[in-house]
PDB file of C-alpha atoms in Angstrom:
ATOM      1  CA  GLU A  28      -0.288  -0.033   0.141  1.00  0.00           C
ATOM      2  CA  PRO A  29       1.446   3.631  -1.037  1.00  0.00           C
ATOM      3  CA  GLU A  30       2.510   5.495   1.649  1.00  0.00           C
ATOM      4  CA  VAL A  31       3.811   8.704   2.977  1.00  0.00           C
ATOM      5  CA  THR A  32       7.971   8.408   3.744  1.00  0.00           C
ATOM      6  CA  GLN A  33       9.616  11.070   5.992  1.00  0.00           C
ATOM      7  CA  THR A  34      13.339  11.142   6.645  1.00  0.00           C
ATOM      8  CA  PRO A  35      15.218  11.236   9.018  1.00  0.00           C
ATOM      9  CA  SER A  36      13.090   9.746  11.718  1.00  0.00           C
ATOM     10  CA  HIS A  37      15.122  11.539  14.314  1.00  0.00           C
ATOM     11  CA  GLN A  38      17.167  14.543  14.257  1.00  0.00           C
ATOM     12  CA  VAL A  39      19.353  16.175  16.679  1.00  0.00           C
ATOM     13  CA  THR A  40      20.807  19.789  16.508  1.00  0.00           C
ATOM     14  CA  GLN A  41      21.961  22.542  17.754  1.00  0.00           C
ATOM     15  CA  MET A  42      20.246  25.997  18.337  1.00  0.00           C
ATOM     16  CA  GLY A  43      20.771  28.151  15.846  1.00  0.00           C
ATOM     17  CA  GLN A  44      21.566  25.288  13.310  1.00  0.00           C
ATOM     18  CA  GLU A  45      19.435  24.898   9.863  1.00  0.00           C
ATOM     19  CA  VAL A  46      17.072  21.782   9.528  1.00  0.00           C
ATOM     20  CA  ILE A  47      15.557  20.368   6.419  1.00  0.00           C
ATOM     21  CA  LEU A  48      12.861  17.349   7.130  1.00  0.00           C
ATOM     22  CA  ARG A  49      12.139  15.442   3.676  1.00  0.00           C
ATOM     23  CA  CYS A  50       9.113  13.920   3.404  1.00  0.00           C
ATOM     24  CA  VAL A  51       8.159  11.662  -0.084  1.00  0.00           C
ATOM     25  CA  PRO A  52       4.094  11.913  -0.226  1.00  0.00           C
ATOM     26  CA  ILE A  53       2.105   9.234  -1.728  1.00  0.00           C
ATOM     27  CA  SER A  54       2.991   9.342  -5.644  1.00  0.00           C
ATOM     28  CA  ASN A  55      -0.509  10.677  -7.162  1.00  0.00           C
ATOM     29  CA  HIS A  56      -1.332  13.049  -4.587  1.00  0.00           C
ATOM     30  CA  LEU A  57      -1.573  16.876  -5.242  1.00  0.00           C
ATOM     31  CA  TYR A  58      -1.890  18.530  -1.998  1.00  0.00           C
ATOM     32  CA  PHE A  59       0.602  18.578   1.071  1.00  0.00           C
ATOM     33  CA  TYR A  60       1.150  19.332   4.324  1.00  0.00           C
ATOM     34  CA  TRP A  61       3.406  19.732   7.389  1.00  0.00           C
ATOM     35  CA  TYR A  62       2.072  19.369  10.969  1.00  0.00           C
ATOM     36  CA  ARG A  63       3.970  19.387  14.252  1.00  0.00           C
ATOM     37  CA  GLN A  64       3.239  18.269  17.424  1.00  0.00           C
ATOM     38  CA  ILE A  65       5.108  18.955  20.682  1.00  0.00           C
ATOM     39  CA  LEU A  66       5.496  16.330  23.117  1.00  0.00           C
ATOM     40  CA  GLY A  67       2.226  15.757  25.021  1.00  0.00           C
ATOM     41  CA  GLN A  68       0.252  18.454  22.931  1.00  0.00           C
ATOM     42  CA  LYS A  69      -2.284  18.417  20.206  1.00  0.00           C
ATOM     43  CA  VAL A  70      -1.183  18.104  16.597  1.00  0.00           C
ATOM     44  CA  GLU A  71      -0.919  21.636  14.952  1.00  0.00           C
ATOM     45  CA  PHE A  72      -1.174  22.816  11.370  1.00  0.00           C
ATOM     46  CA  LEU A  73       1.834  24.484   9.752  1.00  0.00           C
ATOM     47  CA  VAL A  74       1.276  24.918   6.255  1.00  0.00           C
ATOM     48  CA  SER A  75      -0.419  23.559   3.191  1.00  0.00           C
ATOM     49  CA  PHE A  76       0.884  23.605  -0.639  1.00  0.00           C
ATOM     50  CA  TYR A  77      -0.916  22.851  -3.728  1.00  0.00           C
ATOM     51  CA  ASN A  78       0.320  23.578  -7.313  1.00  0.00           C
ATOM     52  CA  ASN A  79       3.915  24.374  -6.181  1.00  0.00           C
ATOM     53  CA  GLU A  80       2.968  27.239  -3.913  1.00  0.00           C
ATOM     54  CA  ILE A  81       2.010  27.631  -0.157  1.00  0.00           C
ATOM     55  CA  SER A  82      -1.927  27.915   0.042  1.00  0.00           C
ATOM     56  CA  GLU A  83      -2.000  28.462   3.745  1.00  0.00           C
ATOM     57  CA  LYS A  84       0.276  29.113   6.692  1.00  0.00           C
ATOM     58  CA  SER A  85      -0.659  29.252  10.228  1.00  0.00           C
ATOM     59  CA  GLU A  86       1.227  31.397  12.670  1.00  0.00           C
ATOM     60  CA  ILE A  87       3.421  29.129  13.884  1.00  0.00           C
ATOM     61  CA  PHE A  88       4.930  29.481  10.225  1.00  0.00           C
ATOM     62  CA  ASP A  89       7.245  32.373  10.430  1.00  0.00           C
ATOM     63  CA  ASP A  90       9.749  33.705   7.981  1.00  0.00           C
ATOM     64  CA  GLN A  91      12.270  30.930   9.655  1.00  0.00           C
ATOM     65  CA  PHE A  92      10.291  28.499   8.082  1.00  0.00           C
ATOM     66  CA  SER A  93       9.895  27.356   4.542  1.00  0.00           C
ATOM     67  CA  VAL A  94       8.790  24.469   2.220  1.00  0.00           C
ATOM     68  CA  GLU A  95       9.973  23.252  -1.226  1.00  0.00           C
ATOM     69  CA  ARG A  96       8.877  20.407  -3.752  1.00  0.00           C
ATOM     70  CA  PRO A  97      12.488  20.459  -5.369  1.00  0.00           C
ATOM     71  CA  ASP A  98      11.348  17.940  -7.841  1.00  0.00           C
ATOM     72  CA  GLY A  99       8.531  15.554  -8.466  1.00  0.00           C
ATOM     73  CA  SER A 100       8.654  13.515  -5.831  1.00  0.00           C
ATOM     74  CA  ASN A 101      10.235  14.866  -2.284  1.00  0.00           C
ATOM     75  CA  PHE A 102       8.286  17.594   0.029  1.00  0.00           C
ATOM     76  CA  THR A 103      10.966  19.275   2.332  1.00  0.00           C
ATOM     77  CA  LEU A 104      10.174  21.718   5.470  1.00  0.00           C
ATOM     78  CA  LYS A 105      13.049  23.781   6.106  1.00  0.00           C
ATOM     79  CA  ILE A 106      13.934  25.447   9.691  1.00  0.00           C
ATOM     80  CA  ARG A 107      16.950  28.321   8.827  1.00  0.00           C
ATOM     81  CA  SER A 108      17.875  28.935  12.657  1.00  0.00           C
ATOM     82  CA  THR A 109      16.262  26.355  14.874  1.00  0.00           C
ATOM     83  CA  LYS A 110      15.127  27.586  18.509  1.00  0.00           C
ATOM     84  CA  LEU A 111      14.657  25.178  21.523  1.00  0.00           C
ATOM     85  CA  GLU A 112      10.590  25.423  21.145  1.00  0.00           C
ATOM     86  CA  ASP A 113      10.726  24.094  17.824  1.00  0.00           C
ATOM     87  CA  SER A 114      11.770  20.437  19.223  1.00  0.00           C
ATOM     88  CA  ALA A 115       8.438  18.698  18.237  1.00  0.00           C
ATOM     89  CA  MET A 116       7.458  15.847  15.984  1.00  0.00           C
ATOM     90  CA  TYR A 117       6.989  16.814  12.400  1.00  0.00           C
ATOM     91  CA  PHE A 118       4.218  15.039  10.112  1.00  0.00           C
ATOM     92  CA  CYS A 119       3.993  15.626   6.424  1.00  0.00           C
ATOM     93  CA  ALA A 120       0.816  14.620   4.974  1.00  0.00           C
ATOM     94  CA  SER A 121      -0.614  14.150   1.425  1.00  0.00           C
ATOM     95  CA  ARG A 122      -3.970  13.869  -0.335  1.00  0.00           C
ATOM     96  CA  ASP A 123      -5.385  13.345  -3.658  1.00  0.00           C
ATOM     97  CA  ARG A 124      -8.029  15.459  -5.348  1.00  0.00           C
ATOM     98  CA  VAL A 125     -10.812  13.359  -4.656  1.00  0.00           C
ATOM     99  CA  SER A 126     -10.557  11.624  -1.036  1.00  0.00           C
ATOM    100  CA  LYS A 127     -12.739  13.888   0.779  1.00  0.00           C
ATOM    101  CA  ASN A 128      -9.637  15.252   2.820  1.00  0.00           C
ATOM    102  CA  ILE A 129      -8.351  11.937   4.029  1.00  0.00           C
ATOM    103  CA  GLN A 130      -4.917  13.248   4.755  1.00  0.00           C
ATOM    104  CA  TYR A 131      -2.010  10.313   4.731  1.00  0.00           C
ATOM    105  CA  PHE A 132       0.430  11.034   7.065  1.00  0.00           C
ATOM    106  CA  GLY A 133       4.273   9.792   7.081  1.00  0.00           C
ATOM    107  CA  ALA A 134       5.718   8.406  10.793  1.00  0.00           C
ATOM    108  CA  GLY A 135       7.183  11.706  11.440  1.00  0.00           C
ATOM    109  CA  THR A 136      10.566  13.203  11.971  1.00  0.00           C
ATOM    110  CA  ARG A 137      11.480  13.849  15.804  1.00  0.00           C
ATOM    111  CA  LEU A 138      13.275  16.991  16.245  1.00  0.00           C
ATOM    112  CA  SER A 139      15.743  17.670  18.787  1.00  0.00           C
ATOM    113  CA  VAL A 140      17.193  21.096  19.066  1.00  0.00           C
ATOM    114  CA  LEU A 141      19.718  21.147  21.721  1.00  0.00           C
TER     115      LEU A 141
ATOM    116  CA  SER B  20     -10.882  28.314  23.156  1.00  0.00           C
ATOM    117  CA  GLN B  21      -9.741  25.446  20.690  1.00  0.00           C
ATOM    118  CA  GLN B  22     -11.186  23.536  17.871  1.00  0.00           C
ATOM    119  CA  GLY B  23     -11.806  19.916  18.457  1.00  0.00           C
ATOM    120  CA  GLU B  24     -11.715  18.803  22.476  1.00  0.00           C
ATOM    121  CA  GLU B  25     -11.662  15.306  23.213  1.00  0.00           C
ATOM    122  CA  ASP B  26     -13.081  13.622  26.218  1.00  0.00           C
ATOM    123  CA  PRO B  27     -12.028  11.963  28.267  1.00  0.00           C
ATOM    124  CA  GLN B  28      -8.598  12.818  27.950  1.00  0.00           C
ATOM    125  CA  ALA B  29      -7.813   9.022  28.932  1.00  0.00           C
ATOM    126  CA  LEU B  30      -9.653   6.210  29.052  1.00  0.00           C
ATOM    127  CA  SER B  31      -9.112   2.413  30.070  1.00  0.00           C
ATOM    128  CA  ILE B  32     -11.181  -0.440  29.682  1.00  0.00           C
ATOM    129  CA  GLN B  33     -11.077  -4.119  29.503  1.00  0.00           C
ATOM    130  CA  GLU B  34     -10.206  -6.168  26.384  1.00  0.00           C
ATOM    131  CA  GLY B  35     -13.890  -7.182  25.011  1.00  0.00           C
ATOM    132  CA  GLU B  36     -15.608  -3.785  26.321  1.00  0.00           C
ATOM    133  CA  ASN B  37     -16.406  -1.047  24.448  1.00  0.00           C
ATOM    134  CA  ALA B  38     -14.961   2.629  24.375  1.00  0.00           C
ATOM    135  CA  THR B  39     -16.414   5.822  23.528  1.00  0.00           C
ATOM    136  CA  MET B  40     -14.761   8.853  22.805  1.00  0.00           C
ATOM    137  CA  ASN B  41     -16.259  12.264  22.450  1.00  0.00           C
ATOM    138  CA  CYS B  42     -15.416  15.619  20.821  1.00  0.00           C
ATOM    139  CA  SER B  43     -16.506  18.971  20.165  1.00  0.00           C
ATOM    140  CA  TYR B  44     -15.693  21.775  18.036  1.00  0.00           C
ATOM    141  CA  LYS B  45     -16.175  25.421  17.813  1.00  0.00           C
ATOM    142  CA  THR B  46     -16.633  26.692  14.161  1.00  0.00           C
ATOM    143  CA  SER B  47     -18.383  25.146  11.141  1.00  0.00           C
ATOM    144  CA  ILE B  48     -17.031  22.253   9.127  1.00  0.00           C
ATOM    145  CA  ASN B  49     -17.344  20.166   6.295  1.00  0.00           C
ATOM    146  CA  ASN B  50     -16.006  16.992   7.297  1.00  0.00           C
ATOM    147  CA  LEU B  51     -15.082  15.726  10.872  1.00  0.00           C
ATOM    148  CA  GLN B  52     -12.586  12.810  11.138  1.00  0.00           C
ATOM    149  CA  TRP B  53     -11.011  10.745  13.975  1.00  0.00           C
ATOM    150  CA  TYR B  54      -7.459   9.347  13.382  1.00  0.00           C
ATOM    151  CA  ARG B  55      -5.535   7.235  15.344  1.00  0.00           C
ATOM    152  CA  GLN B  56      -1.828   7.348  16.912  1.00  0.00           C
ATOM    153  CA  ASN B  57       0.418   4.520  18.262  1.00  0.00           C
ATOM    154  CA  SER B  58       2.827   5.996  20.229  1.00  0.00           C
ATOM    155  CA  GLY B  59       5.501   7.765  18.641  1.00  0.00           C
ATOM    156  CA  ARG B  60       4.113   6.921  15.488  1.00  0.00           C
ATOM    157  CA  GLY B  61       2.240   8.588  12.697  1.00  0.00           C
ATOM    158  CA  LEU B  62      -1.330   9.534  12.494  1.00  0.00           C
ATOM    159  CA  VAL B  63      -3.605   6.484  10.610  1.00  0.00           C
ATOM    160  CA  HIS B  64      -7.069   7.560   9.471  1.00  0.00           C
ATOM    161  CA  LEU B  65      -9.871   6.024  10.571  1.00  0.00           C
ATOM    162  CA  ILE B  66     -13.228   7.369   9.446  1.00  0.00           C
ATOM    163  CA  LEU B  67     -14.681  10.457   7.965  1.00  0.00           C
ATOM    164  CA  ILE B  68     -18.119  11.696   8.659  1.00  0.00           C
ATOM    165  CA  ARG B  69     -19.477  14.774   6.462  1.00  0.00           C
ATOM    166  CA  SER B  70     -21.225  17.411   8.031  1.00  0.00           C
ATOM    167  CA  ASN B  71     -24.421  16.108   6.314  1.00  0.00           C
ATOM    168  CA  GLU B  72     -24.223  12.680   7.633  1.00  0.00           C
ATOM    169  CA  ARG B  73     -25.250  11.672  11.422  1.00  0.00           C
ATOM    170  CA  GLU B  74     -23.684   8.341  11.440  1.00  0.00           C
ATOM    171  CA  LYS B  75     -21.356   6.308   9.784  1.00  0.00           C
ATOM    172  CA  HIS B  76     -20.027   2.633  10.483  1.00  0.00           C
ATOM    173  CA  SER B  77     -16.516   1.183   9.356  1.00  0.00           C
ATOM    174  CA  GLY B  78     -16.547  -2.312  11.041  1.00  0.00           C
ATOM    175  CA  ARG B  79     -16.129  -1.945  14.806  1.00  0.00           C
ATOM    176  CA  LEU B  80     -15.970   1.658  14.573  1.00  0.00           C
ATOM    177  CA  ARG B  81     -19.133   3.683  14.869  1.00  0.00           C
ATOM    178  CA  VAL B  82     -19.296   7.760  14.558  1.00  0.00           C
ATOM    179  CA  THR B  83     -21.725  10.051  15.136  1.00  0.00           C
ATOM    180  CA  LEU B  84     -22.495  13.406  14.396  1.00  0.00           C
ATOM    181  CA  ASP B  85     -24.395  16.213  16.257  1.00  0.00           C
ATOM    182  CA  THR B  86     -23.640  19.462  14.153  1.00  0.00           C
ATOM    183  CA  SER B  87     -26.077  21.288  15.971  1.00  0.00           C
ATOM    184  CA  LYS B  88     -24.181  20.715  19.097  1.00  0.00           C
ATOM    185  CA  LYS B  89     -20.708  20.668  17.462  1.00  0.00           C
ATOM    186  CA  SER B  90     -20.026  17.291  18.621  1.00  0.00           C
ATOM    187  CA  SER B  91     -18.928  13.803  17.359  1.00  0.00           C
ATOM    188  CA  SER B  92     -18.493  10.538  19.177  1.00  0.00           C
ATOM    189  CA  LEU B  93     -16.291   7.522  18.210  1.00  0.00           C
ATOM    190  CA  LEU B  94     -17.625   4.006  19.455  1.00  0.00           C
ATOM    191  CA  ILE B  95     -15.067   1.236  19.188  1.00  0.00           C
ATOM    192  CA  THR B  96     -17.020  -2.048  20.140  1.00  0.00           C
ATOM    193  CA  ALA B  97     -15.043  -5.349  21.392  1.00  0.00           C
ATOM    194  CA  SER B  98     -12.236  -3.776  22.121  1.00  0.00           C
ATOM    195  CA  ARG B  99      -8.653  -5.476  21.638  1.00  0.00           C
ATOM    196  CA  ALA B 100      -5.607  -4.540  23.745  1.00  0.00           C
ATOM    197  CA  ALA B 101      -4.112  -3.648  20.064  1.00  0.00           C
ATOM    198  CA  ASP B 102      -6.655  -1.048  20.051  1.00  0.00           C
ATOM    199  CA  THR B 103      -4.367   0.672  22.673  1.00  0.00           C
ATOM    200  CA  ALA B 104      -3.650   4.142  21.009  1.00  0.00           C
ATOM    201  CA  SER B 105      -4.226   7.913  21.156  1.00  0.00           C
ATOM    202  CA  TYR B 106      -7.550   8.750  19.136  1.00  0.00           C
ATOM    203  CA  PHE B 107      -7.737  12.221  17.797  1.00  0.00           C
ATOM    204  CA  CYS B 108     -11.157  13.938  15.973  1.00  0.00           C
ATOM    205  CA  ALA B 109      -9.977  16.386  13.008  1.00  0.00           C
ATOM    206  CA  THR B 110     -12.312  19.063  11.350  1.00  0.00           C
ATOM    207  CA  ASP B 111     -11.949  20.880   8.356  1.00  0.00           C
ATOM    208  CA  GLY B 112     -13.525  23.357   6.526  1.00  0.00           C
ATOM    209  CA  GLY B 113     -16.129  25.867   7.333  1.00  0.00           C
ATOM    210  CA  SER B 114     -14.796  29.344   6.372  1.00  0.00           C
ATOM    211  CA  GLY B 115     -11.072  27.748   6.154  1.00  0.00           C
ATOM    212  CA  GLY B 116     -10.737  28.028   2.390  1.00  0.00           C
ATOM    213  CA  SER B 117     -10.327  25.061   0.229  1.00  0.00           C
ATOM    214  CA  ASN B 118      -6.837  23.685   1.225  1.00  0.00           C
ATOM    215  CA  TYR B 119      -8.503  21.965   4.017  1.00  0.00           C
ATOM    216  CA  LYS B 120      -6.179  21.943   6.460  1.00  0.00           C
ATOM    217  CA  LEU B 121      -7.009  19.562   9.541  1.00  0.00           C
ATOM    218  CA  THR B 122      -7.687  21.008  12.910  1.00  0.00           C
ATOM    219  CA  PHE B 123      -6.727  18.692  15.822  1.00  0.00           C
ATOM    220  CA  GLY B 124      -8.421  18.070  19.058  1.00  0.00           C
ATOM    221  CA  LYS B 125      -6.211  17.123  22.092  1.00  0.00           C
ATOM    222  CA  GLY B 126      -6.849  13.295  21.975  1.00  0.00           C
ATOM    223  CA  THR B 127      -8.082  10.623  23.855  1.00  0.00           C
ATOM    224  CA  LEU B 128      -5.732   7.982  25.343  1.00  0.00           C
ATOM    225  CA  LEU B 129      -7.547   4.696  25.250  1.00  0.00           C
ATOM    226  CA  THR B 130      -5.703   1.535  27.187  1.00  0.00           C
ATOM    227  CA  VAL B 131      -7.001  -1.611  26.346  1.00  0.00           C
ATOM    228  CA  ASN B 132      -5.800  -4.420  29.194  1.00  0.00           C
ATOM    229  CA  PRO B 133      -6.026  -7.740  28.035  1.00  0.00           C
TER     230      PRO B 133
END
């Protein structure tokens, strides 16, 4: 069964460093999302992406964050200068055009900022 | 106030019993979905109910939706130890545009004891 894959599963970085979280959405999907979940808290929407541009972003998604679909398969989230409070589980999700907004999630990348 | 608040926050039952989780939300919606998350893993879609539907079944899952009360319930019948997980409701739509970002609740941690 097709699935969303995320790499790495765990990323440890120093505060102020740049990180890139990678996602390979399901191949025929057109809508892509990043969410994050701080330990013990709810899953929060970060950004949605369609037709090679951001369609919506949350207040969390400030200038330190960017997303890119550099080729036909990858979808990346970049954090330019990480802060301690960026430590969280980051989930990528994708959906197709017709699935009534059923989003398929990857297993997540645990980001630890030290 | 937050969209998608589940209760109870934690539920512990014996195998074979039924588990009922509730979710309330604040704004108008297009769909309400339930997702499951095993510890440290990604979110798995369970079931979607549209705003014009009142009840939906899928295997051992039964979802109800009351848009007048802005609430939903998820019933898992004949629970199994493997059902142990966190369960989240997620809403989309209303006035939020067409990108269909999901707004999650805090989740219910279900523990099914063998």
